[in-house]
mmCIF file as gemmi writes it, N, C-alpha and C atoms, coordinates in Angstrom:
data_model
loop_
_atom_site.group_PDB
_atom_site.id
_atom_site.type_symbol
_atom_site.label_atom_id
_atom_site.label_alt_id
_atom_site.label_comp_id
_atom_site.label_asym_id
_atom_site.label_entity_id
_atom_site.label_seq_id
_atom_site.pdbx_PDB_ins_code
_atom_site.Cartn_x
_atom_site.Cartn_y
_atom_site.Cartn_z
_atom_site.occupancy
_atom_site.B_iso_or_equiv
_atom_site.pdbx_formal_charge
_atom_site.auth_seq_id
_atom_site.auth_asym_id
_atom_site.pdbx_PDB_model_num
ATOM 1 N N . MET Axp A 1 ? -51.173 -26.356 -24.491 1 0 ? 1 A 1
ATOM 2 C CA . MET Axp A 1 ? -50.831 -27.691 -24.969 1 0 ? 1 A 1
ATOM 3 C C . MET Axp A 1 ? -51.777 -28.064 -26.104 1 0 ? 1 A 1
ATOM 4 N N . ALA Axp A 2 ? -51.248 -28.338 -27.255 1 0 ? 2 A 1
ATOM 5 C CA . ALA Axp A 2 ? -52.055 -28.767 -28.396 1 0 ? 2 A 1
ATOM 6 C C . ALA Axp A 2 ? -52.103 -30.292 -28.436 1 0 ? 2 A 1
ATOM 7 N N . LEU Axp A 3 ? -53.279 -30.808 -28.658 1 0 ? 3 A 1
ATOM 8 C CA . LEU Axp A 3 ? -53.471 -32.261 -28.769 1 0 ? 3 A 1
ATOM 9 C C . LEU Axp A 3 ? -54.233 -32.57 -30.041 1 0 ? 3 A 1
ATOM 10 N N . THR Axp A 4 ? -53.728 -33.497 -30.818 1 0 ? 4 A 1
ATOM 11 C CA . THR Axp A 4 ? -54.51 -33.985 -31.939 1 0 ? 4 A 1
ATOM 12 C C . THR Axp A 4 ? -55.569 -34.935 -31.387 1 0 ? 4 A 1
ATOM 13 N N . VAL Axp A 5 ? -56.552 -35.225 -32.177 1 0 ? 5 A 1
ATOM 14 C CA . VAL Axp A 5 ? -57.584 -36.171 -31.757 1 0 ? 5 A 1
ATOM 15 C C . VAL Axp A 5 ? -56.957 -37.536 -31.489 1 0 ? 5 A 1
ATOM 16 N N . ASP Axp A 6 ? -56.004 -37.937 -32.323 1 0 ? 6 A 1
ATOM 17 C CA . ASP Axp A 6 ? -55.355 -39.245 -32.134 1 0 ? 6 A 1
ATOM 18 C C . ASP Axp A 6 ? -54.566 -39.3 -30.826 1 0 ? 6 A 1
ATOM 19 N N . THR Axp A 7 ? -53.85 -38.236 -30.515 1 0 ? 7 A 1
ATOM 20 C CA . THR Axp A 7 ? -53.1 -38.192 -29.265 1 0 ? 7 A 1
ATOM 21 C C . THR Axp A 7 ? -54.052 -38.175 -28.071 1 0 ? 7 A 1
ATOM 22 N N . ALA Axp A 8 ? -55.114 -37.396 -28.176 1 0 ? 8 A 1
ATOM 23 C CA . ALA Axp A 8 ? -56.12 -37.349 -27.108 1 0 ? 8 A 1
ATOM 24 C C . ALA Axp A 8 ? -56.744 -38.722 -26.905 1 0 ? 8 A 1
ATOM 25 N N . ARG Axp A 9 ? -56.996 -39.438 -27.995 1 0 ? 9 A 1
ATOM 26 C CA . ARG Axp A 9 ? -57.569 -40.781 -27.887 1 0 ? 9 A 1
ATOM 27 C C . ARG Axp A 9 ? -56.594 -41.71 -27.164 1 0 ? 9 A 1
ATOM 28 N N . SER Axp A 10 ? -55.327 -41.642 -27.534 1 0 ? 10 A 1
ATOM 29 C CA . SER Axp A 10 ? -54.32 -42.493 -26.889 1 0 ? 10 A 1
ATOM 30 C C . SER Axp A 10 ? -54.246 -42.221 -25.392 1 0 ? 10 A 1
ATOM 31 N N . ILE Axp A 11 ? -54.263 -40.95 -25.018 1 0 ? 11 A 1
ATOM 32 C CA . ILE Axp A 11 ? -54.225 -40.591 -23.602 1 0 ? 11 A 1
ATOM 33 C C . ILE Axp A 11 ? -55.467 -41.115 -22.893 1 0 ? 11 A 1
ATOM 34 N N . LEU Axp A 12 ? -56.614 -40.93 -23.509 1 0 ? 12 A 1
ATOM 35 C CA . LEU Axp A 12 ? -57.866 -41.393 -22.909 1 0 ? 12 A 1
ATOM 36 C C . LEU Axp A 12 ? -57.868 -42.905 -22.724 1 0 ? 12 A 1
ATOM 37 N N . VAL Axp A 13 ? -57.381 -43.648 -23.702 1 0 ? 13 A 1
ATOM 38 C CA . VAL Axp A 13 ? -57.309 -45.107 -23.593 1 0 ? 13 A 1
ATOM 39 C C . VAL Axp A 13 ? -56.356 -45.508 -22.467 1 0 ? 13 A 1
ATOM 40 N N . GLU Axp A 14 ? -55.22 -44.84 -22.365 1 0 ? 14 A 1
ATOM 41 C CA . GLU Axp A 14 ? -54.279 -45.127 -21.275 1 0 ? 14 A 1
ATOM 42 C C . GLU Axp A 14 ? -54.937 -44.901 -19.915 1 0 ? 14 A 1
ATOM 43 N N . VAL Axp A 15 ? -55.619 -43.78 -19.785 1 0 ? 15 A 1
ATOM 44 C CA . VAL Axp A 15 ? -56.284 -43.455 -18.52 1 0 ? 15 A 1
ATOM 45 C C . VAL Axp A 15 ? -57.375 -44.479 -18.224 1 0 ? 15 A 1
ATOM 46 N N . LEU Axp A 16 ? -58.163 -44.833 -19.219 1 0 ? 16 A 1
ATOM 47 C CA . LEU Axp A 16 ? -59.227 -45.827 -19.02 1 0 ? 16 A 1
ATOM 48 C C . LEU Axp A 16 ? -58.648 -47.159 -18.553 1 0 ? 16 A 1
ATOM 49 N N . CYS Axp A 17 ? -57.539 -47.557 -19.132 1 0 ? 17 A 1
ATOM 50 C CA . CYS Axp A 17 ? -56.927 -48.833 -18.753 1 0 ? 17 A 1
ATOM 51 C C . CYS Axp A 17 ? -56.296 -48.765 -17.365 1 0 ? 17 A 1
ATOM 52 N N . ASP Axp A 18 ? -55.891 -47.584 -16.937 1 0 ? 18 A 1
ATOM 53 C CA . ASP Axp A 18 ? -55.423 -47.414 -15.563 1 0 ? 18 A 1
ATOM 54 C C . ASP Axp A 18 ? -56.585 -47.53 -14.582 1 0 ? 18 A 1
ATOM 55 N N . VAL Axp A 19 ? -57.706 -46.916 -14.938 1 0 ? 19 A 1
ATOM 56 C CA . VAL Axp A 19 ? -58.894 -46.912 -14.076 1 0 ? 19 A 1
ATOM 57 C C . VAL Axp A 19 ? -59.552 -48.282 -14.042 1 0 ? 19 A 1
ATOM 58 N N . ALA Axp A 20 ? -59.598 -48.936 -15.189 1 0 ? 20 A 1
ATOM 59 C CA . ALA Axp A 20 ? -60.233 -50.261 -15.298 1 0 ? 20 A 1
ATOM 60 C C . ALA Axp A 20 ? -59.229 -51.209 -15.96 1 0 ? 20 A 1
ATOM 61 N N . PRO Axp A 21 ? -58.302 -51.774 -15.173 1 0 ? 21 A 1
ATOM 62 C CA . PRO Axp A 21 ? -57.212 -52.576 -15.737 1 0 ? 21 A 1
ATOM 63 C C . PRO Axp A 21 ? -57.656 -53.826 -16.494 1 0 ? 21 A 1
ATOM 64 N N . ASP Axp A 22 ? -58.908 -54.241 -16.319 1 0 ? 22 A 1
ATOM 65 C CA . ASP Axp A 22 ? -59.392 -55.416 -17.037 1 0 ? 22 A 1
ATOM 66 C C . ASP Axp A 22 ? -59.751 -55.101 -18.492 1 0 ? 22 A 1
ATOM 67 N N . LEU Axp A 23 ? -59.761 -53.814 -18.869 1 0 ? 23 A 1
ATOM 68 C CA . LEU Axp A 23 ? -60.046 -53.439 -20.256 1 0 ? 23 A 1
ATOM 69 C C . LEU Axp A 23 ? -58.844 -53.757 -21.143 1 0 ? 23 A 1
ATOM 70 N N . ASP Axp A 24 ? -59.124 -54.246 -22.335 1 0 ? 24 A 1
ATOM 71 C CA . ASP Axp A 24 ? -58.086 -54.51 -23.325 1 0 ? 24 A 1
ATOM 72 C C . ASP Axp A 24 ? -58.101 -53.354 -24.328 1 0 ? 24 A 1
ATOM 73 N N . PRO Axp A 25 ? -57.024 -52.589 -24.403 1 0 ? 25 A 1
ATOM 74 C CA . PRO Axp A 25 ? -57.017 -51.423 -25.291 1 0 ? 25 A 1
ATOM 75 C C . PRO Axp A 25 ? -57.343 -51.753 -26.747 1 0 ? 25 A 1
ATOM 76 N N . SER Axp A 26 ? -56.981 -52.942 -27.194 1 0 ? 26 A 1
ATOM 77 C CA . SER Axp A 26 ? -57.25 -53.302 -28.585 1 0 ? 26 A 1
ATOM 78 C C . SER Axp A 26 ? -58.735 -53.565 -28.834 1 0 ? 26 A 1
ATOM 79 N N . ASP Axp A 27 ? -59.499 -53.759 -27.766 1 0 ? 27 A 1
ATOM 80 C CA . ASP Axp A 27 ? -60.938 -54.011 -27.906 1 0 ? 27 A 1
ATOM 81 C C . ASP Axp A 27 ? -61.784 -52.752 -27.761 1 0 ? 27 A 1
ATOM 82 N N . LEU Axp A 28 ? -61.152 -51.604 -27.493 1 0 ? 28 A 1
ATOM 83 C CA . LEU Axp A 28 ? -61.907 -50.385 -27.234 1 0 ? 28 A 1
ATOM 84 C C . LEU Axp A 28 ? -62.295 -49.703 -28.536 1 0 ? 28 A 1
ATOM 85 N N . ASP Axp A 29 ? -63.576 -49.584 -28.743 1 0 ? 29 A 1
ATOM 86 C CA . ASP Axp A 29 ? -64.152 -48.957 -29.924 1 0 ? 29 A 1
ATOM 87 C C . ASP Axp A 29 ? -64.438 -47.488 -29.612 1 0 ? 29 A 1
ATOM 88 N N . ASP Axp A 30 ? -64.215 -46.613 -30.565 1 0 ? 30 A 1
ATOM 89 C CA . ASP Axp A 30 ? -64.441 -45.184 -30.336 1 0 ? 30 A 1
ATOM 90 C C . ASP Axp A 30 ? -65.882 -44.855 -29.962 1 0 ? 30 A 1
ATOM 91 N N . ASP Axp A 31 ? -66.823 -45.662 -30.408 1 0 ? 31 A 1
ATOM 92 C CA . ASP Axp A 31 ? -68.237 -45.394 -30.138 1 0 ? 31 A 1
ATOM 93 C C . ASP Axp A 31 ? -68.769 -46.127 -28.917 1 0 ? 31 A 1
ATOM 94 N N . ALA Axp A 32 ? -67.932 -46.924 -28.266 1 0 ? 32 A 1
ATOM 95 C CA . ALA Axp A 32 ? -68.383 -47.682 -27.101 1 0 ? 32 A 1
ATOM 96 C C . ALA Axp A 32 ? -68.778 -46.725 -25.981 1 0 ? 32 A 1
ATOM 97 N N . ASP Axp A 33 ? -69.929 -46.978 -25.391 1 0 ? 33 A 1
ATOM 98 C CA . ASP Axp A 33 ? -70.411 -46.196 -24.262 1 0 ? 33 A 1
ATOM 99 C C . ASP Axp A 33 ? -69.675 -46.663 -23.008 1 0 ? 33 A 1
ATOM 100 N N . LEU Axp A 34 ? -69.022 -45.74 -22.317 1 0 ? 34 A 1
ATOM 101 C CA . LEU Axp A 34 ? -68.215 -46.106 -21.163 1 0 ? 34 A 1
ATOM 102 C C . LEU Axp A 34 ? -69.044 -46.727 -20.047 1 0 ? 34 A 1
ATOM 103 N N . PHE Axp A 35 ? -70.293 -46.324 -19.938 1 0 ? 35 A 1
ATOM 104 C CA . PHE Axp A 35 ? -71.16 -46.878 -18.903 1 0 ? 35 A 1
ATOM 105 C C . PHE Axp A 35 ? -71.789 -48.193 -19.351 1 0 ? 35 A 1
ATOM 106 N N . ASP Axp A 36 ? -72.509 -48.153 -20.467 1 0 ? 36 A 1
ATOM 107 C CA . ASP Axp A 36 ? -73.265 -49.32 -20.91 1 0 ? 36 A 1
ATOM 108 C C . ASP Axp A 36 ? -72.381 -50.431 -21.462 1 0 ? 36 A 1
ATOM 109 N N . ASP Axp A 37 ? -71.406 -50.078 -22.282 1 0 ? 37 A 1
ATOM 110 C CA . ASP Axp A 37 ? -70.584 -51.094 -22.941 1 0 ? 37 A 1
ATOM 111 C C . ASP Axp A 37 ? -69.369 -51.524 -22.115 1 0 ? 37 A 1
ATOM 112 N N . LEU Axp A 38 ? -68.777 -50.585 -21.386 1 0 ? 38 A 1
ATOM 113 C CA . LEU Axp A 38 ? -67.555 -50.897 -20.649 1 0 ? 38 A 1
ATOM 114 C C . LEU Axp A 38 ? -67.785 -51.089 -19.156 1 0 ? 38 A 1
ATOM 115 N N . GLY Axp A 39 ? -68.982 -50.762 -18.692 1 0 ? 39 A 1
ATOM 116 C CA . GLY Axp A 39 ? -69.332 -51.013 -17.298 1 0 ? 39 A 1
ATOM 117 C C . GLY Axp A 39 ? -68.723 -50.065 -16.285 1 0 ? 39 A 1
ATOM 118 N N . LEU Axp A 40 ? -68.314 -48.881 -16.711 1 0 ? 40 A 1
ATOM 119 C CA . LEU Axp A 40 ? -67.774 -47.919 -15.758 1 0 ? 40 A 1
ATOM 120 C C . LEU Axp A 40 ? -68.915 -47.271 -14.977 1 0 ? 40 A 1
ATOM 121 N N . ASP Axp A 41 ? -68.582 -46.764 -13.789 1 0 ? 41 A 1
ATOM 122 C CA . ASP Axp A 41 ? -69.586 -46.063 -12.994 1 0 ? 41 A 1
ATOM 123 C C . ASP Axp A 41 ? -69.13 -44.621 -12.775 1 0 ? 41 A 1
ATOM 124 N N . SER Axp A 42 ? -69.909 -43.863 -12.021 1 0 ? 42 A 1
ATOM 125 C CA . SER Axp A 42 ? -69.609 -42.439 -11.85 1 0 ? 42 A 1
ATOM 126 C C . SER Axp A 42 ? -68.269 -42.203 -11.16 1 0 ? 42 A 1
ATOM 127 N N . MET Axp A 43 ? -67.872 -43.066 -10.246 1 0 ? 43 A 1
ATOM 128 C CA . MET Axp A 43 ? -66.574 -42.925 -9.589 1 0 ? 43 A 1
ATOM 129 C C . MET Axp A 43 ? -65.444 -43.164 -10.587 1 0 ? 43 A 1
ATOM 130 N N . ASP Axp A 44 ? -65.646 -44.118 -11.508 1 0 ? 44 A 1
ATOM 131 C CA . ASP Axp A 44 ? -64.649 -44.362 -12.549 1 0 ? 44 A 1
ATOM 132 C C . ASP Axp A 44 ? -64.473 -43.131 -13.436 1 0 ? 44 A 1
ATOM 133 N N . VAL Axp A 45 ? -65.582 -42.477 -13.767 1 0 ? 45 A 1
ATOM 134 C CA . VAL Axp A 45 ? -65.497 -41.285 -14.618 1 0 ? 45 A 1
ATOM 135 C C . VAL Axp A 45 ? -64.747 -40.171 -13.89 1 0 ? 45 A 1
ATOM 136 N N . LEU Axp A 46 ? -64.969 -40.037 -12.603 1 0 ? 46 A 1
ATOM 137 C CA . LEU Axp A 46 ? -64.206 -39.075 -11.815 1 0 ? 46 A 1
ATOM 138 C C . LEU Axp A 46 ? -62.717 -39.406 -11.871 1 0 ? 46 A 1
ATOM 139 N N . ASN Axp A 47 ? -62.387 -40.677 -11.752 1 0 ? 47 A 1
ATOM 140 C CA . ASN Axp A 47 ? -60.986 -41.102 -11.829 1 0 ? 47 A 1
ATOM 141 C C . ASN Axp A 47 ? -60.399 -40.875 -13.222 1 0 ? 47 A 1
ATOM 142 N N . VAL Axp A 48 ? -61.218 -41.035 -14.254 1 0 ? 48 A 1
ATOM 143 C CA . VAL Axp A 48 ? -60.771 -40.751 -15.623 1 0 ? 48 A 1
ATOM 144 C C . VAL Axp A 48 ? -60.463 -39.259 -15.748 1 0 ? 48 A 1
ATOM 145 N N . ALA Axp A 49 ? -61.347 -38.414 -15.242 1 0 ? 49 A 1
ATOM 146 C CA . ALA Axp A 49 ? -61.132 -36.967 -15.312 1 0 ? 49 A 1
ATOM 147 C C . ALA Axp A 49 ? -59.852 -36.577 -14.569 1 0 ? 49 A 1
ATOM 148 N N . THR Axp A 50 ? -59.614 -37.198 -13.425 1 0 ? 50 A 1
ATOM 149 C CA . THR Axp A 50 ? -58.394 -36.934 -12.658 1 0 ? 50 A 1
ATOM 150 C C . THR Axp A 50 ? -57.161 -37.398 -13.429 1 0 ? 50 A 1
ATOM 151 N N . GLY Axp A 51 ? -57.249 -38.582 -14.048 1 0 ? 51 A 1
ATOM 152 C CA . GLY Axp A 51 ? -56.139 -39.102 -14.842 1 0 ? 51 A 1
ATOM 153 C C . GLY Axp A 51 ? -55.825 -38.228 -16.044 1 0 ? 51 A 1
ATOM 154 N N . ILE Axp A 52 ? -56.863 -37.701 -16.672 1 0 ? 52 A 1
ATOM 155 C CA . ILE Axp A 52 ? -56.666 -36.788 -17.798 1 0 ? 52 A 1
ATOM 156 C C . ILE Axp A 52 ? -55.91 -35.544 -17.327 1 0 ? 52 A 1
ATOM 157 N N . TYR Axp A 53 ? -56.34 -35.002 -16.194 1 0 ? 53 A 1
ATOM 158 C CA . TYR Axp A 53 ? -55.665 -33.817 -15.659 1 0 ? 53 A 1
ATOM 159 C C . TYR Axp A 53 ? -54.199 -34.121 -15.34 1 0 ? 53 A 1
ATOM 160 N N . ASP Axp A 54 ? -53.964 -35.264 -14.719 1 0 ? 54 A 1
ATOM 161 C CA . ASP Axp A 54 ? -52.587 -35.638 -14.361 1 0 ? 54 A 1
ATOM 162 C C . ASP Axp A 54 ? -51.685 -35.745 -15.583 1 0 ? 54 A 1
ATOM 163 N N . ARG Axp A 55 ? -52.218 -36.248 -16.694 1 0 ? 55 A 1
ATOM 164 C CA . ARG Axp A 55 ? -51.401 -36.45 -17.893 1 0 ? 55 A 1
ATOM 165 C C . ARG Axp A 55 ? -51.302 -35.211 -18.779 1 0 ? 55 A 1
ATOM 166 N N . THR Axp A 56 ? -52.342 -34.38 -18.754 1 0 ? 56 A 1
ATOM 167 C CA . THR Axp A 56 ? -52.385 -33.286 -19.725 1 0 ? 56 A 1
ATOM 168 C C . THR Axp A 56 ? -52.472 -31.895 -19.108 1 0 ? 56 A 1
ATOM 169 N N . GLY Axp A 57 ? -52.889 -31.823 -17.852 1 0 ? 57 A 1
ATOM 170 C CA . GLY Axp A 57 ? -53.137 -30.523 -17.241 1 0 ? 57 A 1
ATOM 171 C C . GLY Axp A 57 ? -54.483 -29.941 -17.632 1 0 ? 57 A 1
ATOM 172 N N . ILE Axp A 58 ? -55.272 -30.693 -18.392 1 0 ? 58 A 1
ATOM 173 C CA . ILE Axp A 58 ? -56.601 -30.242 -18.801 1 0 ? 58 A 1
ATOM 174 C C . ILE Axp A 58 ? -57.597 -30.655 -17.724 1 0 ? 58 A 1
ATOM 175 N N . GLU Axp A 59 ? -58.235 -29.661 -17.139 1 0 ? 59 A 1
ATOM 176 C CA . GLU Axp A 59 ? -59.238 -29.933 -16.125 1 0 ? 59 A 1
ATOM 177 C C . GLU Axp A 59 ? -60.582 -30.167 -16.81 1 0 ? 59 A 1
ATOM 178 N N . VAL Axp A 60 ? -61.232 -31.266 -16.441 1 0 ? 60 A 1
ATOM 179 C CA . VAL Axp A 60 ? -62.547 -31.585 -16.986 1 0 ? 60 A 1
ATOM 180 C C . VAL Axp A 60 ? -63.568 -31.288 -15.892 1 0 ? 60 A 1
ATOM 181 N N . PRO Axp A 61 ? -64.331 -30.207 -16.038 1 0 ? 61 A 1
ATOM 182 C CA . PRO Axp A 61 ? -65.327 -29.899 -15.024 1 0 ? 61 A 1
ATOM 183 C C . PRO Axp A 61 ? -66.447 -30.943 -15.026 1 0 ? 61 A 1
ATOM 184 N N . GLU Axp A 62 ? -67.059 -31.129 -13.874 1 0 ? 62 A 1
ATOM 185 C CA . GLU Axp A 62 ? -68.099 -32.151 -13.734 1 0 ? 62 A 1
ATOM 186 C C . GLU Axp A 62 ? -69.217 -31.976 -14.75 1 0 ? 62 A 1
ATOM 187 N N . VAL Axp A 63 ? -69.538 -30.756 -15.092 1 0 ? 63 A 1
ATOM 188 C CA . VAL Axp A 63 ? -70.591 -30.488 -16.061 1 0 ? 63 A 1
ATOM 189 C C . VAL Axp A 63 ? -70.252 -31.083 -17.438 1 0 ? 63 A 1
ATOM 190 N N . ASP Axp A 64 ? -68.963 -31.29 -17.706 1 0 ? 64 A 1
ATOM 191 C CA . ASP Axp A 64 ? -68.529 -31.841 -18.991 1 0 ? 64 A 1
ATOM 192 C C . ASP Axp A 64 ? -68.328 -33.353 -18.982 1 0 ? 64 A 1
ATOM 193 N N . TYR Axp A 65 ? -68.541 -34.015 -17.847 1 0 ? 65 A 1
ATOM 194 C CA . TYR Axp A 65 ? -68.37 -35.468 -17.799 1 0 ? 65 A 1
ATOM 195 C C . TYR Axp A 65 ? -69.172 -36.197 -18.872 1 0 ? 65 A 1
ATOM 196 N N . PRO Axp A 66 ? -70.393 -35.753 -19.191 1 0 ? 66 A 1
ATOM 197 C CA . PRO Axp A 66 ? -71.129 -36.443 -20.271 1 0 ? 66 A 1
ATOM 198 C C . PRO Axp A 66 ? -70.408 -36.417 -21.62 1 0 ? 66 A 1
ATOM 199 N N . ARG Axp A 67 ? -69.492 -35.482 -21.806 1 0 ? 67 A 1
ATOM 200 C CA . ARG Axp A 67 ? -68.736 -35.418 -23.059 1 0 ? 67 A 1
ATOM 201 C C . ARG Axp A 67 ? -67.716 -36.539 -23.145 1 0 ? 67 A 1
ATOM 202 N N . LEU Axp A 68 ? -67.484 -37.218 -22.009 1 0 ? 68 A 1
ATOM 203 C CA . LEU Axp A 68 ? -66.532 -38.328 -21.963 1 0 ? 68 A 1
ATOM 204 C C . LEU Axp A 68 ? -67.233 -39.677 -22.062 1 0 ? 68 A 1
ATOM 205 N N . VAL Axp A 69 ? -68.49 -39.691 -22.493 1 0 ? 69 A 1
ATOM 206 C CA . VAL Axp A 69 ? -69.27 -40.927 -22.489 1 0 ? 69 A 1
ATOM 207 C C . VAL Axp A 69 ? -68.754 -41.967 -23.482 1 0 ? 69 A 1
ATOM 208 N N . SER Axp A 70 ? -67.999 -41.537 -24.467 1 0 ? 70 A 1
ATOM 209 C CA . SER Axp A 70 ? -67.384 -42.477 -25.412 1 0 ? 70 A 1
ATOM 210 C C . SER Axp A 70 ? -65.934 -42.062 -25.641 1 0 ? 70 A 1
ATOM 211 N N . ILE Axp A 71 ? -65.151 -42.983 -26.144 1 0 ? 71 A 1
ATOM 212 C CA . ILE Axp A 71 ? -63.744 -42.683 -26.4 1 0 ? 71 A 1
ATOM 213 C C . ILE Axp A 71 ? -63.617 -41.633 -27.513 1 0 ? 71 A 1
ATOM 214 N N . GLY Axp A 72 ? -64.378 -41.796 -28.571 1 0 ? 72 A 1
ATOM 215 C CA . GLY Axp A 72 ? -64.329 -40.835 -29.672 1 0 ? 72 A 1
ATOM 216 C C . GLY Axp A 72 ? -64.774 -39.452 -29.238 1 0 ? 72 A 1
ATOM 217 N N . GLY Axp A 73 ? -65.884 -39.386 -28.497 1 0 ? 73 A 1
ATOM 218 C CA . GLY Axp A 73 ? -66.378 -38.104 -27.998 1 0 ? 73 A 1
ATOM 219 C C . GLY Axp A 73 ? -65.411 -37.469 -27.026 1 0 ? 73 A 1
ATOM 220 N N . GLY Axp A 74 ? -64.819 -38.287 -26.166 1 0 ? 74 A 1
ATOM 221 C CA . GLY Axp A 74 ? -63.837 -37.783 -25.208 1 0 ? 74 A 1
ATOM 222 C C . GLY Axp A 74 ? -62.601 -37.251 -25.897 1 0 ? 74 A 1
ATOM 223 N N . ALA Axp A 75 ? -62.149 -37.945 -26.94 1 0 ? 75 A 1
ATOM 224 C CA . ALA Axp A 75 ? -60.97 -37.495 -27.687 1 0 ? 75 A 1
ATOM 225 C C . ALA Axp A 75 ? -61.243 -36.165 -28.386 1 0 ? 75 A 1
ATOM 226 N N . ASP Axp A 76 ? -62.428 -36.034 -28.974 1 0 ? 76 A 1
ATOM 227 C CA . ASP Axp A 76 ? -62.807 -34.766 -29.612 1 0 ? 76 A 1
ATOM 228 C C . ASP Axp A 76 ? -62.855 -33.641 -28.581 1 0 ? 76 A 1
ATOM 229 N N . TYR Axp A 77 ? -63.452 -33.933 -27.43 1 0 ? 77 A 1
ATOM 230 C CA . TYR Axp A 77 ? -63.564 -32.943 -26.359 1 0 ? 77 A 1
ATOM 231 C C . TYR Axp A 77 ? -62.17 -32.495 -25.896 1 0 ? 77 A 1
ATOM 232 N N . LEU Axp A 78 ? -61.294 -33.451 -25.623 1 0 ? 78 A 1
ATOM 233 C CA . LEU Axp A 78 ? -59.958 -33.116 -25.123 1 0 ? 78 A 1
ATOM 234 C C . LEU Axp A 78 ? -59.145 -32.322 -26.135 1 0 ? 78 A 1
ATOM 235 N N . SER Axp A 79 ? -59.207 -32.715 -27.402 1 0 ? 79 A 1
ATOM 236 C CA . SER Axp A 79 ? -58.439 -31.973 -28.403 1 0 ? 79 A 1
ATOM 237 C C . SER Axp A 79 ? -58.979 -30.556 -28.547 1 0 ? 79 A 1
ATOM 238 N N . GLY Axp A 80 ? -60.275 -30.398 -28.431 1 0 ? 80 A 1
ATOM 239 C CA . GLY Axp A 80 ? -60.872 -29.065 -28.482 1 0 ? 80 A 1
ATOM 240 C C . GLY Axp A 80 ? -60.505 -28.228 -27.272 1 0 ? 80 A 1
ATOM 241 N N . ARG Axp A 81 ? -60.518 -28.833 -26.102 1 0 ? 81 A 1
ATOM 242 C CA . ARG Axp A 81 ? -60.152 -28.123 -24.866 1 0 ? 81 A 1
ATOM 243 C C . ARG Axp A 81 ? -58.679 -27.728 -24.906 1 0 ? 81 A 1
ATOM 244 N N . ALA Axp A 82 ? -57.839 -28.61 -25.414 1 0 ? 82 A 1
ATOM 245 C CA . ALA Axp A 82 ? -56.397 -28.33 -25.449 1 0 ? 82 A 1
ATOM 246 C C . ALA Axp A 82 ? -56.108 -27.147 -26.347 1 0 ? 82 A 1
ATOM 247 N N . SER Axp A 83 ? -56.803 -27.07 -27.465 1 0 ? 83 A 1
ATOM 248 C CA . SER Axp A 83 ? -56.531 -25.966 -28.382 1 0 ? 83 A 1
ATOM 249 C C . SER Axp A 83 ? -57.151 -24.663 -27.898 1 0 ? 83 A 1
ATOM 250 N N . ALA Axp A 84 ? -58.165 -24.748 -27.032 1 0 ? 84 A 1
ATOM 251 C CA . ALA Axp A 84 ? -58.803 -23.549 -26.494 1 0 ? 84 A 1
ATOM 252 C C . ALA Axp A 84 ? -58.015 -22.945 -25.343 1 0 ? 84 A 1
ATOM 253 N N . ASP Axp A 85 ? -57.223 -23.776 -24.665 1 0 ? 85 A 1
ATOM 254 C CA . ASP Axp A 85 ? -56.455 -23.3 -23.496 1 0 ? 85 A 1
ATOM 255 C C . ASP Axp A 85 ? -55.204 -22.572 -23.892 1 0 ? 85 A 1
């Protein structure tokens, strides 16, 4: 499955809004820190990784969770993983 960075970002934003429904997608900045700026915790990140897998089939190993610390970084990571698979 090939994903552009823009498509990966859209998927990540959808998953984030599913995990944290109080987030407004229009307010999400690519550089926002998911922990510090958006208030997510480790369980939320696990749920984000699960949501990514459900939508894309891309498994995010726990060792790579730090790569999801921002929307921009997560989108880059996902597009890279998609093209590597």
